[in-house]
PDB file of C-alpha atoms in Angstrom:
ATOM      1  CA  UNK E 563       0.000   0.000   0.000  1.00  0.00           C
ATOM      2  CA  UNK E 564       1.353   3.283  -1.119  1.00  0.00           C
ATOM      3  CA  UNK E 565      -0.257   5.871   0.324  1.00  0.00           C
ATOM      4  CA  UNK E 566       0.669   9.522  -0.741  1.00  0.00           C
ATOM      5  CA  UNK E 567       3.450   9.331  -3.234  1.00  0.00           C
ATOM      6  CA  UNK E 568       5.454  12.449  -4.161  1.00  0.00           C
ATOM      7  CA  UNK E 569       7.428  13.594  -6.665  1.00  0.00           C
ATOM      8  CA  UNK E 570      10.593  14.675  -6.871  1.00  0.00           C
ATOM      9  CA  UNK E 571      12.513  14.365  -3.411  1.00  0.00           C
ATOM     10  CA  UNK E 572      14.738  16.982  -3.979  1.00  0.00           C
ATOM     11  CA  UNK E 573      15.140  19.657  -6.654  1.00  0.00           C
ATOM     12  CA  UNK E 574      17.082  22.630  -7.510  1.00  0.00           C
ATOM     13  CA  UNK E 575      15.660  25.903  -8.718  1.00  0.00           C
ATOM     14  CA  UNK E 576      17.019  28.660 -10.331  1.00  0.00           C
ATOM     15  CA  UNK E 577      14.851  31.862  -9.534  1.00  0.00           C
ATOM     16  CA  UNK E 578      12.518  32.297 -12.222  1.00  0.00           C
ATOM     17  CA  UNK E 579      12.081  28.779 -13.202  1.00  0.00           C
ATOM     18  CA  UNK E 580       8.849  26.956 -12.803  1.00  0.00           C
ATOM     19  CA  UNK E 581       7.974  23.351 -11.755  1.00  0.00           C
ATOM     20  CA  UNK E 582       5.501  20.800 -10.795  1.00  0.00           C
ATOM     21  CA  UNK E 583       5.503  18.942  -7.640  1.00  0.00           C
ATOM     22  CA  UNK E 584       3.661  15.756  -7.918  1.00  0.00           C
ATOM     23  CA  UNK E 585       1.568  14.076  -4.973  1.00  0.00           C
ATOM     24  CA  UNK E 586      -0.703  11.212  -5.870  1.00  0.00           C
ATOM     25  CA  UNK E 587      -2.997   8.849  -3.005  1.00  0.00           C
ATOM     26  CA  UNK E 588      -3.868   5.357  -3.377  1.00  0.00           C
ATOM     27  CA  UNK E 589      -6.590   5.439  -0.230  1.00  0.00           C
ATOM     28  CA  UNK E 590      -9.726   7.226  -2.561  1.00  0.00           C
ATOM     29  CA  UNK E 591      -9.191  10.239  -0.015  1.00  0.00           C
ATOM     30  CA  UNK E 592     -11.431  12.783  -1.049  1.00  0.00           C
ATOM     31  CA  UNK E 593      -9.272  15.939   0.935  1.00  0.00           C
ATOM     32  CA  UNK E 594      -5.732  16.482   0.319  1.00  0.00           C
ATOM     33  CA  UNK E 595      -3.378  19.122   0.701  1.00  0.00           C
ATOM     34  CA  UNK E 596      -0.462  20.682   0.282  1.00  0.00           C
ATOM     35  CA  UNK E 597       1.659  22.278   3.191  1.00  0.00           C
ATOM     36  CA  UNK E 598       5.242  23.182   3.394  1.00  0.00           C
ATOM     37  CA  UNK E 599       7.332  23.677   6.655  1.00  0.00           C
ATOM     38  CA  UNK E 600      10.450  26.070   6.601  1.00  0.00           C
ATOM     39  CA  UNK E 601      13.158  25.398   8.784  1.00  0.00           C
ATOM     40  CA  UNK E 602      12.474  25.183  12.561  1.00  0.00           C
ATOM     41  CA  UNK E 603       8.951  26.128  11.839  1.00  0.00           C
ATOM     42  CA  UNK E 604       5.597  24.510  11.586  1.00  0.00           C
ATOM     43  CA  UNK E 605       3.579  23.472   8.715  1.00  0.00           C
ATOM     44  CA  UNK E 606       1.509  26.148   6.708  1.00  0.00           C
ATOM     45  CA  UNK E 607      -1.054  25.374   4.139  1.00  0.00           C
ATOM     46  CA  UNK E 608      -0.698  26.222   0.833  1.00  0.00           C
ATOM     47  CA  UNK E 609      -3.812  24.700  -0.791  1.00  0.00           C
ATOM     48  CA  UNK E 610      -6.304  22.445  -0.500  1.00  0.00           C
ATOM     49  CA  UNK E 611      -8.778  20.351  -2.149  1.00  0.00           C
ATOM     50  CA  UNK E 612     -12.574  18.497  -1.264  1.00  0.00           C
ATOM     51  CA  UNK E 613     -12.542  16.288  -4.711  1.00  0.00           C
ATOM     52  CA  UNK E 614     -12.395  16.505  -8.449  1.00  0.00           C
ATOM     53  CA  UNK E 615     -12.108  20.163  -9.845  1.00  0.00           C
ATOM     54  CA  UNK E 616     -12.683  21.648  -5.863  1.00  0.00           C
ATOM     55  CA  UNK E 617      -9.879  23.484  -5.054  1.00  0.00           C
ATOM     56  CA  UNK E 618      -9.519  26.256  -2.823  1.00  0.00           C
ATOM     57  CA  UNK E 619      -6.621  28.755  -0.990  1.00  0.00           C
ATOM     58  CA  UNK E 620      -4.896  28.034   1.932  1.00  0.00           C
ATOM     59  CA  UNK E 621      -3.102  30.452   4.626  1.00  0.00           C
ATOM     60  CA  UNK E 622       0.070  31.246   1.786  1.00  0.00           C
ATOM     61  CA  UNK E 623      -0.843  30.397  -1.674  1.00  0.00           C
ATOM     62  CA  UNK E 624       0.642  33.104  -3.256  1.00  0.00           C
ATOM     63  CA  UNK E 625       3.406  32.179  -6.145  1.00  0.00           C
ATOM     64  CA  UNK E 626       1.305  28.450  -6.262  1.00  0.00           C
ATOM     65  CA  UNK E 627      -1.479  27.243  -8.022  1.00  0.00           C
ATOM     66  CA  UNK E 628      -3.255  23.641  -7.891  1.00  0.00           C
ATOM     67  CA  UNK E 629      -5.527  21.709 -10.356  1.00  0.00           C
ATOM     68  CA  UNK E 630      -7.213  18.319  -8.694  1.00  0.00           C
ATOM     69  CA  UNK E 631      -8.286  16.716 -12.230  1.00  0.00           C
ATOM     70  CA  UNK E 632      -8.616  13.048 -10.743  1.00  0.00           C
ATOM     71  CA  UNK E 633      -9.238  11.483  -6.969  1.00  0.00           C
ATOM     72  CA  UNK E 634      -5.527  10.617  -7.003  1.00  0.00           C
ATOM     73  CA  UNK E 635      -3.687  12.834  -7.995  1.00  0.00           C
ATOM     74  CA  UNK E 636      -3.054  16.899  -6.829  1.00  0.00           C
ATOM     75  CA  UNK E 637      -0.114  18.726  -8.242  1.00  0.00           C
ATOM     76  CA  UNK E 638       0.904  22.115  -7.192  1.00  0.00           C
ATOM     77  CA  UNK E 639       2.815  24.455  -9.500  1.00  0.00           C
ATOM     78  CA  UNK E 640       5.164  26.862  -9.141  1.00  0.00           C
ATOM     79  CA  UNK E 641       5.620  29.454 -11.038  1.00  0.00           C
ATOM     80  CA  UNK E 642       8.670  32.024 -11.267  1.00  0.00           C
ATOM     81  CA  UNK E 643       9.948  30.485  -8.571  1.00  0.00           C
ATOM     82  CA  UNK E 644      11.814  32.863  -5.396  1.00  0.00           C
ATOM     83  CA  UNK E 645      14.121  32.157  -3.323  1.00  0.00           C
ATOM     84  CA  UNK E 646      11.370  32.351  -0.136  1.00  0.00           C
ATOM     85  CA  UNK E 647       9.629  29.527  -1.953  1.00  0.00           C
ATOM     86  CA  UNK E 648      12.736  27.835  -0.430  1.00  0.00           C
ATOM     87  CA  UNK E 649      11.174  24.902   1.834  1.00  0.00           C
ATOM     88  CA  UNK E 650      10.075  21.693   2.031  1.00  0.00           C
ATOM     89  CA  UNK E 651       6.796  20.650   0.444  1.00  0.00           C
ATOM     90  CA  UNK E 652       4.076  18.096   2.332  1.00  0.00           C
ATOM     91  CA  UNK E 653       1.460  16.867   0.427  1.00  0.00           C
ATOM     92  CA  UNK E 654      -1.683  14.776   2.467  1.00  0.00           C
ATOM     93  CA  UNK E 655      -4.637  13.047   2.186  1.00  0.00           C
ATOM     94  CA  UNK E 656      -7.983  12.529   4.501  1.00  0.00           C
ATOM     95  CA  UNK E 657     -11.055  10.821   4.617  1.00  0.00           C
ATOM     96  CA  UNK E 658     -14.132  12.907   4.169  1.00  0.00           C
ATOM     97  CA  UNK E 659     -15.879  13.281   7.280  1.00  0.00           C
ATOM     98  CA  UNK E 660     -18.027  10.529   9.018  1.00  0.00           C
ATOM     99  CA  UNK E 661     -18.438  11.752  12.523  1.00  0.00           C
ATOM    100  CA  UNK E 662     -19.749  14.884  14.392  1.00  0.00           C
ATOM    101  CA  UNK E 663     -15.751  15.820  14.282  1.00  0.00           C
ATOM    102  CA  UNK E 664     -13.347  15.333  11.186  1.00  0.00           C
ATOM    103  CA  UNK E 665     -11.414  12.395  13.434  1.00  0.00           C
ATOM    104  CA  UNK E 666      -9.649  10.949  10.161  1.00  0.00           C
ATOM    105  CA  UNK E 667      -5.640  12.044  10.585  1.00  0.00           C
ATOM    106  CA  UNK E 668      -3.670  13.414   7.565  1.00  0.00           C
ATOM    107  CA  UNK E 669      -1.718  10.991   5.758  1.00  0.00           C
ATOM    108  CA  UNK E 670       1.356  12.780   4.648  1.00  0.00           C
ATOM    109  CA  UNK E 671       3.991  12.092   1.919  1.00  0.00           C
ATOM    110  CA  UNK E 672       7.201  11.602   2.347  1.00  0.00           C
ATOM    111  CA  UNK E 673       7.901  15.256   1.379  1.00  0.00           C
ATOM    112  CA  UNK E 674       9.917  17.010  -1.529  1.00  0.00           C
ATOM    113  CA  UNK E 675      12.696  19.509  -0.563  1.00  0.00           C
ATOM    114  CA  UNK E 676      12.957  22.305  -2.406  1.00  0.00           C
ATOM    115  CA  UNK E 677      15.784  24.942  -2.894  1.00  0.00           C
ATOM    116  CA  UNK E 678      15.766  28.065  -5.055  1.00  0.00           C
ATOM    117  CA  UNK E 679      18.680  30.072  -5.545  1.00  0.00           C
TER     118      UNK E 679
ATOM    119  CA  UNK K1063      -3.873  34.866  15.277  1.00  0.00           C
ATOM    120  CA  UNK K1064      -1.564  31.469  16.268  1.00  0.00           C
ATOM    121  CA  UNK K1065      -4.294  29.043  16.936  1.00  0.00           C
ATOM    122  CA  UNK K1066      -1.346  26.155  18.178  1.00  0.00           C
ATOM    123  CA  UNK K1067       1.068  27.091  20.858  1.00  0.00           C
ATOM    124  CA  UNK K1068       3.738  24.785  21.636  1.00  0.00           C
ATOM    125  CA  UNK K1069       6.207  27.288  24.021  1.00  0.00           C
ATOM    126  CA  UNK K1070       9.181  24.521  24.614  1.00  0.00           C
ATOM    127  CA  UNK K1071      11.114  24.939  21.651  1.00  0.00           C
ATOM    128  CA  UNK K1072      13.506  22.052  22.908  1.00  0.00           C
ATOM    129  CA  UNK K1073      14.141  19.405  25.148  1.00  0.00           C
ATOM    130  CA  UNK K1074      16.427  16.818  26.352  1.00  0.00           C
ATOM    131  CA  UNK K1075      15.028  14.146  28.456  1.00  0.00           C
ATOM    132  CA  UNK K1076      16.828  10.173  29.265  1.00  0.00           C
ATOM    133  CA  UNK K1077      16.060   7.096  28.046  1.00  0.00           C
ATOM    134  CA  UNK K1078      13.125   5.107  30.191  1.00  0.00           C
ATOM    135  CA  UNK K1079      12.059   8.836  31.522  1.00  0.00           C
ATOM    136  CA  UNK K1080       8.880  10.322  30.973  1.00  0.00           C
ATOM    137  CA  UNK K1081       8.808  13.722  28.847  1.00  0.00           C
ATOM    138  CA  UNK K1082       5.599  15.910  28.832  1.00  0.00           C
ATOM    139  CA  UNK K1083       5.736  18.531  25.669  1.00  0.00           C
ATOM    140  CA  UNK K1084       2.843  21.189  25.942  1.00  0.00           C
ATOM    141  CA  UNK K1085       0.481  22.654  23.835  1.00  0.00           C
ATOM    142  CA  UNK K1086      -2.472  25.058  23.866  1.00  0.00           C
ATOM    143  CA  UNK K1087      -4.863  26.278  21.363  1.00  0.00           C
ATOM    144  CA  UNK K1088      -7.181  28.637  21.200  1.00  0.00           C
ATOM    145  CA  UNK K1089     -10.757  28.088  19.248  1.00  0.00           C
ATOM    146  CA  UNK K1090     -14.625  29.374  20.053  1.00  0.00           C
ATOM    147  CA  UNK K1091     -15.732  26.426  18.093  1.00  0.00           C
ATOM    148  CA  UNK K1092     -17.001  23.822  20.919  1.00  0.00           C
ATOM    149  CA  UNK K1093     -16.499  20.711  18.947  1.00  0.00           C
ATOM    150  CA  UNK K1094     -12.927  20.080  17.311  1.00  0.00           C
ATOM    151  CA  UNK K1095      -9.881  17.339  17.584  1.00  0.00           C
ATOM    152  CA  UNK K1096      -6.216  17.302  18.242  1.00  0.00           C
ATOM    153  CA  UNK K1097      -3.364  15.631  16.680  1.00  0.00           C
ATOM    154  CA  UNK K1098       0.042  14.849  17.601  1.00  0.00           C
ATOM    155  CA  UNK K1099       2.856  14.124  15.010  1.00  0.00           C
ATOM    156  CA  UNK K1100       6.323  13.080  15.206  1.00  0.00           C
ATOM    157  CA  UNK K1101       8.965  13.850  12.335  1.00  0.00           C
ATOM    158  CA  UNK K1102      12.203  12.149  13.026  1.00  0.00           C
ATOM    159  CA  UNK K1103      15.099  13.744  11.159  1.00  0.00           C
ATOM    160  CA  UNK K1104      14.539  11.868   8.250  1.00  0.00           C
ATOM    161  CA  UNK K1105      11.961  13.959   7.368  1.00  0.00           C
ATOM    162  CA  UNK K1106       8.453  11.850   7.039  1.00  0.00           C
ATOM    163  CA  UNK K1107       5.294  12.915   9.370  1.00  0.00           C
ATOM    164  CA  UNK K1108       3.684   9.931  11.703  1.00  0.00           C
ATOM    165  CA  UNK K1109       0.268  10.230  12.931  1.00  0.00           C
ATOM    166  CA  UNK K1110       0.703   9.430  16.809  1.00  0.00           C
ATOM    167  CA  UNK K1111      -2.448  10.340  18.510  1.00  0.00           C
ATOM    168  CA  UNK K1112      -5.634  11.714  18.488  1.00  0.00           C
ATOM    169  CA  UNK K1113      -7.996  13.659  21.176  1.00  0.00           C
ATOM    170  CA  UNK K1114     -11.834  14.854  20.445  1.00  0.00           C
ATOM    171  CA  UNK K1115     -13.119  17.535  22.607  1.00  0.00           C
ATOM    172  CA  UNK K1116     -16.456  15.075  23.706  1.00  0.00           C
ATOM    173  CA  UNK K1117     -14.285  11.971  24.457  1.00  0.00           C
ATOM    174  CA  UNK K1118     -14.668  11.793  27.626  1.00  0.00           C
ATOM    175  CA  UNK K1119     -11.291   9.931  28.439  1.00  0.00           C
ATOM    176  CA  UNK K1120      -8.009  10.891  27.965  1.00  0.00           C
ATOM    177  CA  UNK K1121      -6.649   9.504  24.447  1.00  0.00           C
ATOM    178  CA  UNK K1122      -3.464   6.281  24.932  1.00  0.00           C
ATOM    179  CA  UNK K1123      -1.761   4.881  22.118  1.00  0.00           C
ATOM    180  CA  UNK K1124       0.918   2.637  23.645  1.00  0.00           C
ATOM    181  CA  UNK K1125       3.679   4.702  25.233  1.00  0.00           C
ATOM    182  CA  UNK K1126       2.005   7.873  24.121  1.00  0.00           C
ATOM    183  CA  UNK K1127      -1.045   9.891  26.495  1.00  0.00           C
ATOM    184  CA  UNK K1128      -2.735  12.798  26.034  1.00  0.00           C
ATOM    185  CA  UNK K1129      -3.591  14.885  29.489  1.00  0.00           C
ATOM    186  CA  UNK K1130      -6.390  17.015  28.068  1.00  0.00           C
ATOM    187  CA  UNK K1131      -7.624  19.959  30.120  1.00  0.00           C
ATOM    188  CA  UNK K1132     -10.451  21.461  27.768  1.00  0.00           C
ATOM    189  CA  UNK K1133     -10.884  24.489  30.422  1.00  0.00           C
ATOM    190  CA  UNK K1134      -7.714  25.514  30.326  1.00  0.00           C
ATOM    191  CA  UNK K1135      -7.387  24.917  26.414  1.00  0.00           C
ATOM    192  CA  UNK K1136      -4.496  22.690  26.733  1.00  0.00           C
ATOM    193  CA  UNK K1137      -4.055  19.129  25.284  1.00  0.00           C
ATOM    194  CA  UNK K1138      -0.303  17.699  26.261  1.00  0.00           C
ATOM    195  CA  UNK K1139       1.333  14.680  24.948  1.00  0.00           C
ATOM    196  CA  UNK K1140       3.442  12.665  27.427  1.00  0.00           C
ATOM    197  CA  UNK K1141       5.514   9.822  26.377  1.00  0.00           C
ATOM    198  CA  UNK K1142       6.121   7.168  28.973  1.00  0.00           C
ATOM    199  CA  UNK K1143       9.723   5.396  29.008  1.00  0.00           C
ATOM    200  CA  UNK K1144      11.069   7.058  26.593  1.00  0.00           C
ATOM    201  CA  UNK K1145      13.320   5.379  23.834  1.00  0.00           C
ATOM    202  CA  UNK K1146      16.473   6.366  21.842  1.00  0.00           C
ATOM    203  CA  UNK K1147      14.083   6.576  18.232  1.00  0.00           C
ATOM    204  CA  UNK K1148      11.726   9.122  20.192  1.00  0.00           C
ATOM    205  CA  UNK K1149      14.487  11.850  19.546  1.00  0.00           C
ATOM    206  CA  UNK K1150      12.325  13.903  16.973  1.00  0.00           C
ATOM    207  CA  UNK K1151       9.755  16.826  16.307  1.00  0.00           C
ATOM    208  CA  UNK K1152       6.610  16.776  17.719  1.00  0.00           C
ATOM    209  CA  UNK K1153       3.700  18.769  16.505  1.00  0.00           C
ATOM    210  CA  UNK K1154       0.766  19.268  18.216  1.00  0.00           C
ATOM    211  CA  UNK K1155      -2.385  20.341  15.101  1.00  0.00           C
ATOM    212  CA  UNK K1156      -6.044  21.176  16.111  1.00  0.00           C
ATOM    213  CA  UNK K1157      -8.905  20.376  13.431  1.00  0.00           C
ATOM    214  CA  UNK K1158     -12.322  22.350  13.767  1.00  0.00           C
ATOM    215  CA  UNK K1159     -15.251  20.880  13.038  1.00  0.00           C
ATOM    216  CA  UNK K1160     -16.782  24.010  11.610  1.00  0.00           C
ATOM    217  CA  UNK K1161     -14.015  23.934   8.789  1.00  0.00           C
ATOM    218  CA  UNK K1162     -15.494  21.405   6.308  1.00  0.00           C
ATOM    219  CA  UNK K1163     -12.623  20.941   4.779  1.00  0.00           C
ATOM    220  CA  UNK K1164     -10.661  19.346   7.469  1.00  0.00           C
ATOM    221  CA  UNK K1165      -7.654  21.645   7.647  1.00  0.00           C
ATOM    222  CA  UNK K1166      -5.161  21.379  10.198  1.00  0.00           C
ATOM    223  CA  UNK K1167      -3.454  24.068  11.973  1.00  0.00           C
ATOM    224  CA  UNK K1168       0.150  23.158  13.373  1.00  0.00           C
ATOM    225  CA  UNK K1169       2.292  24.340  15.939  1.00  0.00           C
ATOM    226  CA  UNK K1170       5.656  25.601  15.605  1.00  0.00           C
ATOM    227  CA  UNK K1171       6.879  22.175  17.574  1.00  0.00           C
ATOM    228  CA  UNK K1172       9.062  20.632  19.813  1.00  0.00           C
ATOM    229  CA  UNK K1173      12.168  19.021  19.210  1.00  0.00           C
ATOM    230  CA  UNK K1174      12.890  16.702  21.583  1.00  0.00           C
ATOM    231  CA  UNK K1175      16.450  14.647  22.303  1.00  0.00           C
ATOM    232  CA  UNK K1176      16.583  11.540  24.061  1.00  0.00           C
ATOM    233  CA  UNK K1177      20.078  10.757  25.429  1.00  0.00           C
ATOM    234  CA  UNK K1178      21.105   7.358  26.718  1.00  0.00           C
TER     235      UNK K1178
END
């Protein structure tokens, strides 16, 4: 069993340049999310999604955009990249609520750490 | 306005001791959960625990206990005998149940080092 699967684990920008990170879940979550965590510091959401073509803003989406085309999969995209996009990148997955309180944890990848210099 | 407050930056604490890392939160909404992570230095976030504000009894999982005190906002995780691999982050995350979307908020964390 998989889980959340992302893609790359590392990567090198050069400011300016734009790229993709991939996340993809095997479970048939319906939320997922992406969060990234700076050094010594918490994580902060980015964006997240409820299912298929729902997509909304997080607490700091600016320079990122999503698209949520399939169950599975929920790439976030970075464009002109700057060096305080510098961080490391968390997607995760939940199951949709089925109690009086969202109890279901986040399932988190395995992370993708980004540098942009 | 920081929702998660976890005030001990860092701690060291000896194998087959007990360590207690605190957090607080802050939220008008009366029904939400709490989470506790651990990230060891390779990088990967692990679910350890979870506390609802109705359950009535303090969450276990194992060597891990949460000593919830709704009035005073507070929902600690203390590990019991603790072991070399427990040297890690911790996060403490609250969930709201008014939030649909089942966001969690973090706290900064605490890293804690367990020495032998």
């Amino acid at each position: 069993n998989a889980g959340v699967t992302q893609t790359p684990k590392f990567r090198i920008l050069k400011i300016g340049q734009s790229m993709t990170l991939q996340c993809t879940q095997d479970m048939n979550h319906n939320y997922m999310y992406w969060y990234r965590q700076d050094p010594g510091m918490g994580l902060k959401l980015i964006y997240y999604s409820v299912g298929a073509g729902i997509t909304d803003k997080g607490e700091v989406p600016n320079g990122y955009n999503v698209s949520r085309s399939t169950t599975e999969d929920f790439p976030l995209r970075l464009e002109l990249a700057a060096p305080s996009q510098t961080s490391v990148y968390f997607c995760a997955s939940s199951t949709a609520r089925d109690s009086r309180v969202h109890n279901s944890p986040l399932h988190f990848g395995n992370g993708t750490r980004l540098t942009v210099t | 306005a920081q929702k998660i407050t976890q005030t001990q930056p860092g701690m060291f604490v000896q194998e087959k001791e007990a360590v207690t890392l605190d957090c607080t939160y802050d939220t008008s909404d009366p029904s939400y959960g709490l989470f506790w992570y651990k990230q060891p230095s390779s990088g990967e976030m692990i679910f350890l625990i979870y506390q609802g504000s109705y359950d009535q009894q303090n969450a276990t999982e194992g060597r891990y206990s949460l000593n919830f005190q709704k009035a005073r906002k507070s929902a600690n995780l203390v590990i019991s005998a603790s072991q070399l691999g427990d040297s890690a982050m911790y996060f403490c995350a609250m969930r709201e149940a008014t939030d649909s979307w089942g966001k969690l908020q973090f706290g900064a964390g605490t890293q804690v080092v367990v020495t032998p």
